[in-house]
Amino acid sequence: MRIIKDLKEMRVCAQKSRSLDLKAVFVPTMGCLHDGHRELLRIGKRLGGLLALSIFVNPAQFGPTEDFNSYPRDLERDLRIAEEEGVDIVFTPLAPDMYPEGYSTYVEVGGLGERLCGVSRPGHFKGVATVVLKLFNLVMPEAAIFGKKDYQQLLIIKKMVRDLDLDIEIIEAETVREPDGLARSSRNRYLSAAEREAARAVPEAIAAAKEAFSAGLVEAPLLIGKMKKIIEKQPRAVIDYIKVCDKDSLEDLDKIETDGLVALAVKVGRARLIDNCVLAKGA
Ligand code: PAF
């Protein structure tokens, strides 16, 4: 496994791999790897070719009052996991190299970035799209893998790839969950035992929406009301949003005619938890 910190070295390595017709599959991460990341790496491994992983806590996607400084970092453990999963290249750039003095170019993501998480995290998706484009340019992958837990991020990356004519296939991976249903996330580490208990309400709310939809409930306010009731039973949980929206544009829906996305963000202690599911008639 080759570990590359230097941007130029990464580019030379990517160019060399391309010239040898070695196709790279890329998993971008902010480290603190968990089973969700392992699943992305396993999908990449199955695709064959070179498996590239990046570990970079991207300052550009954190707001001024967010957890950039305290975001969990454990490179030694991450490298062990990368080795176990058969990663070929780990790219670990440094922030001053990615954003040197005077850096000023960003990817504007438009309306998609302003809905759902974009409301309480303004500029977040601009930071995500910018770093992902930079990483794509440095790693030069043929395909990149993103998890559906970050559904809005996935949509935005797919749109960026289309809008900017990038020659990269975006592969979607299912959300990996804890045994009680909580979606795996690096930020789950922030939860105390009592908060972890309260966090179960998030997947429970998703499950309740699924069940109600299967039983014929399609009106957004009623589905949202059901989910809200479950979250509000937990005094430690503070709702940021619960939405029923179009699964492509993320615009609010009044009711689900054929399909729709149910998405929510809930703060439990220091952890901001997100989850979602697509509801579709006849699925
Ligand atoms: O999902 C993440 O971990 C990050 O948002 C990403 C895609 C690695 C960009 O920093």
PDB file of C-alpha atoms and ligand atoms in Angstrom:
ATOM      1  CA  MET A   1       0.000   0.000   0.000  1.00  0.00           C
ATOM      2  CA  ARG A   2       1.450   3.333  -1.058  1.00  0.00           C
ATOM      3  CA  ILE A   3       0.809   6.395   1.102  1.00  0.00           C
ATOM      4  CA  ILE A   4       1.036   9.716  -0.719  1.00  0.00           C
ATOM      5  CA  LYS A   5       0.879  13.100   0.967  1.00  0.00           C
ATOM      6  CA  ASP A   6       2.326  15.277  -1.767  1.00  0.00           C
ATOM      7  CA  LEU A   7      -0.052  16.614  -4.454  1.00  0.00           C
ATOM      8  CA  LYS A   8       2.497  16.440  -7.248  1.00  0.00           C
ATOM      9  CA  GLU A   9       3.453  12.877  -6.329  1.00  0.00           C
ATOM     10  CA  MET A  10      -0.240  11.923  -6.385  1.00  0.00           C
ATOM     11  CA  ARG A  11      -0.685  13.407  -9.832  1.00  0.00           C
ATOM     12  CA  VAL A  12       2.439  11.700 -11.228  1.00  0.00           C
ATOM     13  CA  CYS A  13       1.280   8.373  -9.749  1.00  0.00           C
ATOM     14  CA  ALA A  14      -2.211   8.844 -11.279  1.00  0.00           C
ATOM     15  CA  GLN A  15      -0.777   9.758 -14.680  1.00  0.00           C
ATOM     16  CA  LYS A  16       1.537   6.751 -14.616  1.00  0.00           C
ATOM     17  CA  SER A  17      -1.339   4.417 -13.692  1.00  0.00           C
ATOM     18  CA  ARG A  18      -3.423   5.806 -16.539  1.00  0.00           C
ATOM     19  CA  SER A  19      -0.558   5.383 -19.010  1.00  0.00           C
ATOM     20  CA  LEU A  20      -0.314   1.725 -17.940  1.00  0.00           C
ATOM     21  CA  ASP A  21      -4.100   1.419 -18.434  1.00  0.00           C
ATOM     22  CA  LEU A  22      -4.552   0.711 -14.714  1.00  0.00           C
ATOM     23  CA  LYS A  23      -8.024   1.993 -13.859  1.00  0.00           C
ATOM     24  CA  ALA A  24      -8.468   3.570 -10.453  1.00  0.00           C
ATOM     25  CA  VAL A  25     -11.591   3.352  -8.304  1.00  0.00           C
ATOM     26  CA  PHE A  26     -11.657   6.101  -5.718  1.00  0.00           C
ATOM     27  CA  VAL A  27     -13.206   6.371  -2.241  1.00  0.00           C
ATOM     28  CA  PRO A  28     -12.891   9.909  -0.856  1.00  0.00           C
ATOM     29  CA  THR A  29     -13.243  10.176   2.947  1.00  0.00           C
ATOM     30  CA  MET A  30     -12.473  12.408   5.894  1.00  0.00           C
ATOM     31  CA  GLY A  31     -10.967   9.457   7.743  1.00  0.00           C
ATOM     32  CA  CYS A  32     -12.058   7.979  11.065  1.00  0.00           C
ATOM     33  CA  LEU A  33     -13.037   4.993   8.963  1.00  0.00           C
ATOM     34  CA  HIS A  34     -15.960   2.794   9.997  1.00  0.00           C
ATOM     35  CA  ASP A  35     -17.946  -0.104   8.522  1.00  0.00           C
ATOM     36  CA  GLY A  36     -19.691   2.242   6.086  1.00  0.00           C
ATOM     37  CA  HIS A  37     -16.307   3.162   4.592  1.00  0.00           C
ATOM     38  CA  ARG A  38     -15.244  -0.493   4.618  1.00  0.00           C
ATOM     39  CA  GLU A  39     -18.310  -1.268   2.481  1.00  0.00           C
ATOM     40  CA  LEU A  40     -17.338   1.460  -0.030  1.00  0.00           C
ATOM     41  CA  LEU A  41     -13.806   0.016  -0.184  1.00  0.00           C
ATOM     42  CA  ARG A  42     -15.135  -3.516  -0.673  1.00  0.00           C
ATOM     43  CA  ILE A  43     -17.317  -2.372  -3.560  1.00  0.00           C
ATOM     44  CA  GLY A  44     -14.224  -0.708  -5.030  1.00  0.00           C
ATOM     45  CA  LYS A  45     -12.135  -3.825  -4.545  1.00  0.00           C
ATOM     46  CA  ARG A  46     -14.724  -5.971  -6.325  1.00  0.00           C
ATOM     47  CA  LEU A  47     -14.564  -3.650  -9.325  1.00  0.00           C
ATOM     48  CA  GLY A  48     -10.882  -4.492  -9.789  1.00  0.00           C
ATOM     49  CA  GLY A  49      -8.092  -2.156 -10.854  1.00  0.00           C
ATOM     50  CA  LEU A  50      -6.364   0.186  -8.418  1.00  0.00           C
ATOM     51  CA  LEU A  51      -8.205   1.040  -5.233  1.00  0.00           C
ATOM     52  CA  ALA A  52      -7.492   4.604  -4.084  1.00  0.00           C
ATOM     53  CA  LEU A  53      -8.628   6.111  -0.793  1.00  0.00           C
ATOM     54  CA  SER A  54      -8.248   9.705   0.314  1.00  0.00           C
ATOM     55  CA  ILE A  55      -8.236  10.841   3.925  1.00  0.00           C
ATOM     56  CA  PHE A  56      -8.618  14.594   4.265  1.00  0.00           C
ATOM     57  CA  VAL A  57     -10.656  16.564   6.785  1.00  0.00           C
ATOM     58  CA  ASN A  58     -11.679  19.337   4.442  1.00  0.00           C
ATOM     59  CA  PRO A  59     -11.796  22.723   6.198  1.00  0.00           C
ATOM     60  CA  ALA A  60     -13.797  24.250   3.331  1.00  0.00           C
ATOM     61  CA  GLN A  61     -16.917  22.222   4.154  1.00  0.00           C
ATOM     62  CA  PHE A  62     -17.130  23.197   7.839  1.00  0.00           C
ATOM     63  CA  GLY A  63     -18.893  26.351   9.025  1.00  0.00           C
ATOM     64  CA  PRO A  64     -17.120  28.682  11.468  1.00  0.00           C
ATOM     65  CA  THR A  65     -18.976  27.243  14.488  1.00  0.00           C
ATOM     66  CA  GLU A  66     -18.803  23.602  13.342  1.00  0.00           C
ATOM     67  CA  ASP A  67     -16.589  20.744  14.507  1.00  0.00           C
ATOM     68  CA  PHE A  68     -13.574  21.062  12.168  1.00  0.00           C
ATOM     69  CA  ASN A  69     -11.044  21.195  15.025  1.00  0.00           C
ATOM     70  CA  SER A  70     -12.623  18.413  17.041  1.00  0.00           C
ATOM     71  CA  TYR A  71     -13.530  16.168  14.073  1.00  0.00           C
ATOM     72  CA  PRO A  72     -12.165  12.698  14.993  1.00  0.00           C
ATOM     73  CA  ARG A  73      -8.801  11.936  13.409  1.00  0.00           C
ATOM     74  CA  ASP A  74      -6.910   8.631  13.743  1.00  0.00           C
ATOM     75  CA  LEU A  75      -4.590   8.126  10.794  1.00  0.00           C
ATOM     76  CA  GLU A  76      -2.798   5.107  12.247  1.00  0.00           C
ATOM     77  CA  ARG A  77      -6.062   3.193  12.677  1.00  0.00           C
ATOM     78  CA  ASP A  78      -7.319   4.368   9.260  1.00  0.00           C
ATOM     79  CA  LEU A  79      -4.155   3.065   7.583  1.00  0.00           C
ATOM     80  CA  ARG A  80      -4.596  -0.286   9.300  1.00  0.00           C
ATOM     81  CA  ILE A  81      -8.169  -0.523   7.983  1.00  0.00           C
ATOM     82  CA  ALA A  82      -7.033   0.551   4.517  1.00  0.00           C
ATOM     83  CA  GLU A  83      -4.409  -2.194   4.533  1.00  0.00           C
ATOM     84  CA  GLU A  84      -6.998  -4.774   5.670  1.00  0.00           C
ATOM     85  CA  GLU A  85      -9.342  -3.763   2.859  1.00  0.00           C
ATOM     86  CA  GLY A  86      -6.648  -4.070   0.215  1.00  0.00           C
ATOM     87  CA  VAL A  87      -6.311  -0.370  -0.649  1.00  0.00           C
ATOM     88  CA  ASP A  88      -3.497   0.296  -3.120  1.00  0.00           C
ATOM     89  CA  ILE A  89      -3.057   4.057  -2.695  1.00  0.00           C
ATOM     90  CA  VAL A  90      -3.903   6.233   0.297  1.00  0.00           C
ATOM     91  CA  PHE A  91      -3.820   9.950  -0.441  1.00  0.00           C
ATOM     92  CA  THR A  92      -3.469  12.102   2.698  1.00  0.00           C
ATOM     93  CA  PRO A  93      -2.956  15.685   1.536  1.00  0.00           C
ATOM     94  CA  LEU A  94      -2.387  18.566   3.945  1.00  0.00           C
ATOM     95  CA  ALA A  95      -4.760  21.536   4.143  1.00  0.00           C
ATOM     96  CA  PRO A  96      -2.101  24.187   3.321  1.00  0.00           C
ATOM     97  CA  ASP A  97      -1.262  22.257   0.137  1.00  0.00           C
ATOM     98  CA  MET A  98      -4.913  21.858  -0.887  1.00  0.00           C
ATOM     99  CA  TYR A  99      -5.758  25.475  -0.030  1.00  0.00           C
ATOM    100  CA  PRO A 100      -2.550  27.503  -0.194  1.00  0.00           C
ATOM    101  CA  GLU A 101      -2.417  31.184   0.738  1.00  0.00           C
ATOM    102  CA  GLY A 102      -4.569  33.130  -1.734  1.00  0.00           C
ATOM    103  CA  TYR A 103      -6.744  30.161  -2.714  1.00  0.00           C
ATOM    104  CA  SER A 104     -10.028  31.565  -4.091  1.00  0.00           C
ATOM    105  CA  THR A 105     -11.693  29.191  -6.570  1.00  0.00           C
ATOM    106  CA  TYR A 106     -14.807  27.264  -5.554  1.00  0.00           C
ATOM    107  CA  VAL A 107     -17.512  25.146  -7.184  1.00  0.00           C
ATOM    108  CA  GLU A 108     -20.962  26.771  -6.864  1.00  0.00           C
ATOM    109  CA  VAL A 109     -23.523  23.990  -6.650  1.00  0.00           C
ATOM    110  CA  GLY A 110     -26.753  25.982  -7.171  1.00  0.00           C
ATOM    111  CA  GLY A 111     -30.193  25.169  -5.750  1.00  0.00           C
ATOM    112  CA  LEU A 112     -29.478  21.571  -4.782  1.00  0.00           C
ATOM    113  CA  GLY A 113     -26.938  22.783  -2.249  1.00  0.00           C
ATOM    114  CA  GLU A 114     -29.327  25.240  -0.630  1.00  0.00           C
ATOM    115  CA  ARG A 115     -32.011  22.741   0.404  1.00  0.00           C
ATOM    116  CA  LEU A 116     -32.126  20.251   3.317  1.00  0.00           C
ATOM    117  CA  CYS A 117     -28.701  20.372   5.034  1.00  0.00           C
ATOM    118  CA  GLY A 118     -27.748  23.436   2.974  1.00  0.00           C
ATOM    119  CA  VAL A 119     -30.176  25.576   5.006  1.00  0.00           C
ATOM    120  CA  SER A 120     -28.434  25.096   8.349  1.00  0.00           C
ATOM    121  CA  ARG A 121     -24.996  24.519   6.794  1.00  0.00           C
ATOM    122  CA  PRO A 122     -24.641  27.341   4.244  1.00  0.00           C
ATOM    123  CA  GLY A 123     -21.560  26.880   2.055  1.00  0.00           C
ATOM    124  CA  HIS A 124     -21.136  23.249   3.142  1.00  0.00           C
ATOM    125  CA  PHE A 125     -21.812  21.718  -0.262  1.00  0.00           C
ATOM    126  CA  LYS A 126     -19.723  24.342  -2.040  1.00  0.00           C
ATOM    127  CA  GLY A 127     -16.832  23.114   0.126  1.00  0.00           C
ATOM    128  CA  VAL A 128     -17.673  19.467  -0.574  1.00  0.00           C
ATOM    129  CA  ALA A 129     -17.968  19.932  -4.346  1.00  0.00           C
ATOM    130  CA  THR A 130     -14.742  21.951  -4.463  1.00  0.00           C
ATOM    131  CA  VAL A 131     -12.659  19.391  -2.593  1.00  0.00           C
ATOM    132  CA  VAL A 132     -14.158  16.451  -4.485  1.00  0.00           C
ATOM    133  CA  LEU A 133     -13.338  18.117  -7.814  1.00  0.00           C
ATOM    134  CA  LYS A 134      -9.784  18.820  -6.628  1.00  0.00           C
ATOM    135  CA  LEU A 135      -9.404  15.216  -5.450  1.00  0.00           C
ATOM    136  CA  PHE A 136     -10.802  13.910  -8.759  1.00  0.00           C
ATOM    137  CA  ASN A 137      -8.215  16.034 -10.619  1.00  0.00           C
ATOM    138  CA  LEU A 138      -5.366  14.706  -8.487  1.00  0.00           C
ATOM    139  CA  VAL A 139      -6.357  11.036  -8.242  1.00  0.00           C
ATOM    140  CA  MET A 140      -7.765  10.847 -11.810  1.00  0.00           C
ATOM    141  CA  PRO A 141     -10.085   7.910 -11.094  1.00  0.00           C
ATOM    142  CA  GLU A 142     -12.255   6.128 -13.583  1.00  0.00           C
ATOM    143  CA  ALA A 143     -14.982   5.679 -10.941  1.00  0.00           C
ATOM    144  CA  ALA A 144     -15.699   7.035  -7.450  1.00  0.00           C
ATOM    145  CA  ILE A 145     -17.938   5.592  -4.740  1.00  0.00           C
ATOM    146  CA  PHE A 146     -20.258   7.575  -2.457  1.00  0.00           C
ATOM    147  CA  GLY A 147     -22.713   6.363   0.187  1.00  0.00           C
ATOM    148  CA  LYS A 148     -26.455   7.008   0.088  1.00  0.00           C
ATOM    149  CA  LYS A 149     -26.430   8.047   3.764  1.00  0.00           C
ATOM    150  CA  ASP A 150     -25.205  11.415   2.442  1.00  0.00           C
ATOM    151  CA  TYR A 151     -27.941  11.459  -0.201  1.00  0.00           C
ATOM    152  CA  GLN A 152     -27.785  15.203  -0.877  1.00  0.00           C
ATOM    153  CA  GLN A 153     -23.990  15.040  -1.248  1.00  0.00           C
ATOM    154  CA  LEU A 154     -24.353  12.133  -3.672  1.00  0.00           C
ATOM    155  CA  LEU A 155     -26.895  14.066  -5.802  1.00  0.00           C
ATOM    156  CA  ILE A 156     -24.640  17.131  -5.850  1.00  0.00           C
ATOM    157  CA  ILE A 157     -21.570  15.142  -6.892  1.00  0.00           C
ATOM    158  CA  LYS A 158     -23.561  13.447  -9.663  1.00  0.00           C
ATOM    159  CA  LYS A 159     -24.794  16.852 -10.847  1.00  0.00           C
ATOM    160  CA  MET A 160     -21.283  18.320 -10.736  1.00  0.00           C
ATOM    161  CA  VAL A 161     -19.966  15.400 -12.798  1.00  0.00           C
ATOM    162  CA  ARG A 162     -22.732  15.998 -15.387  1.00  0.00           C
ATOM    163  CA  ASP A 163     -22.522  19.791 -15.411  1.00  0.00           C
ATOM    164  CA  LEU A 164     -18.716  19.921 -15.641  1.00  0.00           C
ATOM    165  CA  ASP A 165     -18.427  16.994 -18.109  1.00  0.00           C
ATOM    166  CA  LEU A 166     -16.185  14.938 -15.857  1.00  0.00           C
ATOM    167  CA  ASP A 167     -15.360  11.508 -17.225  1.00  0.00           C
ATOM    168  CA  ILE A 168     -15.937   9.683 -13.928  1.00  0.00           C
ATOM    169  CA  GLU A 169     -18.549   7.087 -13.097  1.00  0.00           C
ATOM    170  CA  ILE A 170     -20.262   7.732  -9.760  1.00  0.00           C
ATOM    171  CA  ILE A 171     -21.176   4.531  -7.946  1.00  0.00           C
ATOM    172  CA  GLU A 172     -23.802   4.613  -5.186  1.00  0.00           C
ATOM    173  CA  ALA A 173     -23.516   2.464  -2.071  1.00  0.00           C
ATOM    174  CA  GLU A 174     -26.318   1.536   0.334  1.00  0.00           C
ATOM    175  CA  THR A 175     -26.264   2.962   3.851  1.00  0.00           C
ATOM    176  CA  VAL A 176     -24.543   0.693   6.380  1.00  0.00           C
ATOM    177  CA  ARG A 177     -26.317   0.562   9.742  1.00  0.00           C
ATOM    178  CA  GLU A 178     -25.609  -0.449  13.332  1.00  0.00           C
ATOM    179  CA  PRO A 179     -27.614  -3.493  14.549  1.00  0.00           C
ATOM    180  CA  ASP A 180     -30.323  -1.152  15.928  1.00  0.00           C
ATOM    181  CA  GLY A 181     -30.619   0.712  12.639  1.00  0.00           C
ATOM    182  CA  LEU A 182     -28.536   3.847  13.298  1.00  0.00           C
ATOM    183  CA  ALA A 183     -26.642   4.790  10.140  1.00  0.00           C
ATOM    184  CA  ARG A 184     -22.877   4.448  10.563  1.00  0.00           C
ATOM    185  CA  SER A 185     -21.136   7.802  10.772  1.00  0.00           C
ATOM    186  CA  SER A 186     -17.838   9.095  12.119  1.00  0.00           C
ATOM    187  CA  ARG A 187     -19.851  11.538  14.233  1.00  0.00           C
ATOM    188  CA  ASN A 188     -21.612   8.682  16.112  1.00  0.00           C
ATOM    189  CA  ARG A 189     -18.433   8.715  18.235  1.00  0.00           C
ATOM    190  CA  TYR A 190     -19.615  11.957  19.813  1.00  0.00           C
ATOM    191  CA  LEU A 191     -22.651  10.256  21.398  1.00  0.00           C
ATOM    192  CA  SER A 192     -22.689   9.460  25.114  1.00  0.00           C
ATOM    193  CA  ALA A 193     -24.537   6.275  26.172  1.00  0.00           C
ATOM    194  CA  ALA A 194     -27.740   8.224  26.856  1.00  0.00           C
ATOM    195  CA  GLU A 195     -27.445  10.147  23.592  1.00  0.00           C
ATOM    196  CA  ARG A 196     -26.782   6.927  21.701  1.00  0.00           C
ATOM    197  CA  GLU A 197     -30.076   5.614  23.094  1.00  0.00           C
ATOM    198  CA  ALA A 198     -31.896   8.767  21.965  1.00  0.00           C
ATOM    199  CA  ALA A 199     -30.264   8.534  18.501  1.00  0.00           C
ATOM    200  CA  ARG A 200     -32.230   5.338  17.820  1.00  0.00           C
ATOM    201  CA  ALA A 201     -35.243   7.556  17.225  1.00  0.00           C
ATOM    202  CA  VAL A 202     -33.733   8.610  13.878  1.00  0.00           C
ATOM    203  CA  PRO A 203     -33.880   5.180  12.165  1.00  0.00           C
ATOM    204  CA  GLU A 204     -37.151   4.524  14.007  1.00  0.00           C
ATOM    205  CA  ALA A 205     -38.656   7.615  12.376  1.00  0.00           C
ATOM    206  CA  ILE A 206     -37.471   6.418   8.956  1.00  0.00           C
ATOM    207  CA  ALA A 207     -38.946   2.971   9.606  1.00  0.00           C
ATOM    208  CA  ALA A 208     -42.257   4.537  10.675  1.00  0.00           C
ATOM    209  CA  ALA A 209     -42.420   6.603   7.461  1.00  0.00           C
ATOM    210  CA  LYS A 210     -41.744   3.460   5.397  1.00  0.00           C
ATOM    211  CA  GLU A 211     -44.441   1.529   7.207  1.00  0.00           C
ATOM    212  CA  ALA A 212     -47.020   4.309   6.941  1.00  0.00           C
ATOM    213  CA  PHE A 213     -46.269   4.774   3.231  1.00  0.00           C
ATOM    214  CA  SER A 214     -46.668   1.027   2.616  1.00  0.00           C
ATOM    215  CA  ALA A 215     -50.042   1.259   4.351  1.00  0.00           C
ATOM    216  CA  GLY A 216     -51.106   4.000   1.913  1.00  0.00           C
ATOM    217  CA  LEU A 217     -50.182   7.255   3.667  1.00  0.00           C
ATOM    218  CA  VAL A 218     -48.797   9.608   1.006  1.00  0.00           C
ATOM    219  CA  GLU A 219     -49.447  13.146   2.313  1.00  0.00           C
ATOM    220  CA  ALA A 220     -46.171  14.829   3.288  1.00  0.00           C
ATOM    221  CA  PRO A 221     -47.493  16.653   6.407  1.00  0.00           C
ATOM    222  CA  LEU A 222     -48.886  13.382   7.785  1.00  0.00           C
ATOM    223  CA  LEU A 223     -45.679  11.444   7.142  1.00  0.00           C
ATOM    224  CA  ILE A 224     -43.613  14.278   8.638  1.00  0.00           C
ATOM    225  CA  GLY A 225     -45.978  14.428  11.644  1.00  0.00           C
ATOM    226  CA  LYS A 226     -45.467  10.720  12.347  1.00  0.00           C
ATOM    227  CA  MET A 227     -41.695  11.066  12.246  1.00  0.00           C
ATOM    228  CA  LYS A 228     -41.726  14.246  14.337  1.00  0.00           C
ATOM    229  CA  LYS A 229     -43.707  12.518  17.073  1.00  0.00           C
ATOM    230  CA  ILE A 230     -41.081   9.765  17.341  1.00  0.00           C
ATOM    231  CA  ILE A 231     -38.146  12.193  17.523  1.00  0.00           C
ATOM    232  CA  GLU A 232     -39.903  14.496  19.964  1.00  0.00           C
ATOM    233  CA  LYS A 233     -40.278  11.633  22.448  1.00  0.00           C
ATOM    234  CA  GLN A 234     -36.516  11.999  22.998  1.00  0.00           C
ATOM    235  CA  PRO A 235     -35.719  15.161  24.962  1.00  0.00           C
ATOM    236  CA  ARG A 236     -32.051  14.911  23.898  1.00  0.00           C
ATOM    237  CA  ALA A 237     -32.966  15.032  20.190  1.00  0.00           C
ATOM    238  CA  VAL A 238     -33.417  18.381  18.457  1.00  0.00           C
ATOM    239  CA  ILE A 239     -34.911  18.355  14.967  1.00  0.00           C
ATOM    240  CA  ASP A 240     -33.100  20.388  12.335  1.00  0.00           C
ATOM    241  CA  TYR A 241     -35.445  19.305   9.532  1.00  0.00           C
ATOM    242  CA  ILE A 242     -37.754  16.511   8.454  1.00  0.00           C
ATOM    243  CA  LYS A 243     -38.661  16.650   4.774  1.00  0.00           C
ATOM    244  CA  VAL A 244     -40.581  14.791   2.148  1.00  0.00           C
ATOM    245  CA  CYS A 245     -39.211  15.943  -1.179  1.00  0.00           C
ATOM    246  CA  ASP A 246     -38.569  15.163  -4.808  1.00  0.00           C
ATOM    247  CA  LYS A 247     -35.749  12.608  -4.916  1.00  0.00           C
ATOM    248  CA  ASP A 248     -33.923  14.441  -7.721  1.00  0.00           C
ATOM    249  CA  SER A 249     -34.539  18.171  -7.167  1.00  0.00           C
ATOM    250  CA  LEU A 250     -34.999  17.973  -3.358  1.00  0.00           C
ATOM    251  CA  GLU A 251     -37.944  20.361  -3.666  1.00  0.00           C
ATOM    252  CA  ASP A 252     -40.708  19.855  -1.098  1.00  0.00           C
ATOM    253  CA  LEU A 253     -43.569  17.556  -2.084  1.00  0.00           C
ATOM    254  CA  ASP A 254     -47.158  17.913  -0.797  1.00  0.00           C
ATOM    255  CA  LYS A 255     -47.715  14.200  -1.361  1.00  0.00           C
ATOM    256  CA  ILE A 256     -45.870  11.261  -2.849  1.00  0.00           C
ATOM    257  CA  GLU A 257     -47.490  10.496  -6.213  1.00  0.00           C
ATOM    258  CA  THR A 258     -45.035   7.852  -7.395  1.00  0.00           C
ATOM    259  CA  ASP A 259     -41.850   8.278  -5.369  1.00  0.00           C
ATOM    260  CA  GLY A 260     -40.202  10.694  -2.989  1.00  0.00           C
ATOM    261  CA  LEU A 261     -37.324  11.134  -0.588  1.00  0.00           C
ATOM    262  CA  VAL A 262     -37.850  11.227   3.155  1.00  0.00           C
ATOM    263  CA  ALA A 263     -34.874  12.917   4.823  1.00  0.00           C
ATOM    264  CA  LEU A 264     -34.131  14.229   8.261  1.00  0.00           C
ATOM    265  CA  ALA A 265     -31.370  15.847  10.292  1.00  0.00           C
ATOM    266  CA  VAL A 266     -31.453  15.691  14.076  1.00  0.00           C
ATOM    267  CA  LYS A 267     -28.990  16.997  16.625  1.00  0.00           C
ATOM    268  CA  VAL A 268     -28.288  14.738  19.573  1.00  0.00           C
ATOM    269  CA  GLY A 269     -25.692  16.280  21.865  1.00  0.00           C
ATOM    270  CA  ARG A 270     -22.759  17.337  19.682  1.00  0.00           C
ATOM    271  CA  ALA A 271     -23.673  14.931  16.894  1.00  0.00           C
ATOM    272  CA  ARG A 272     -25.729  16.065  13.917  1.00  0.00           C
ATOM    273  CA  LEU A 273     -27.283  12.871  12.548  1.00  0.00           C
ATOM    274  CA  ILE A 274     -28.743  12.552   9.071  1.00  0.00           C
ATOM    275  CA  ASP A 275     -30.722   9.746   7.483  1.00  0.00           C
ATOM    276  CA  ASN A 276     -33.032   9.210   4.541  1.00  0.00           C
ATOM    277  CA  CYS A 277     -34.923   6.722   2.418  1.00  0.00           C
ATOM    278  CA  VAL A 278     -36.597   6.768  -0.963  1.00  0.00           C
ATOM    279  CA  LEU A 279     -40.252   5.726  -0.845  1.00  0.00           C
ATOM    280  CA  ALA A 280     -41.658   4.403  -4.100  1.00  0.00           C
ATOM    281  CA  LYS A 281     -45.045   2.967  -4.991  1.00  0.00           C
ATOM    282  CA  GLY A 282     -44.850  -0.686  -5.982  1.00  0.00           C
ATOM    283  CA  ALA A 283     -41.265  -1.040  -4.714  1.00  0.00           C
TER     284      ALA A 283
HETATM  285  O1  PAF B   1     -18.514  12.364   2.817  1.00  0.00           O
HETATM  286  C1  PAF B   1     -17.383  12.780   3.176  1.00  0.00           C
HETATM  287  O2  PAF B   1     -16.675  12.142   3.938  1.00  0.00           O
HETATM  288  C2  PAF B   1     -16.884  14.117   2.660  1.00  0.00           C
HETATM  289  O3  PAF B   1     -17.920  15.023   2.532  1.00  0.00           O
HETATM  290  C3  PAF B   1     -16.066  14.007   1.361  1.00  0.00           C
HETATM  291  C4  PAF B   1     -16.905  13.480   0.217  1.00  0.00           C
HETATM  292  C5  PAF B   1     -14.882  13.077   1.569  1.00  0.00           C
HETATM  293  C6  PAF B   1     -15.530  15.375   0.964  1.00  0.00           C
HETATM  294  O4  PAF B   1     -14.715  15.916   1.944  1.00  0.00           O
END
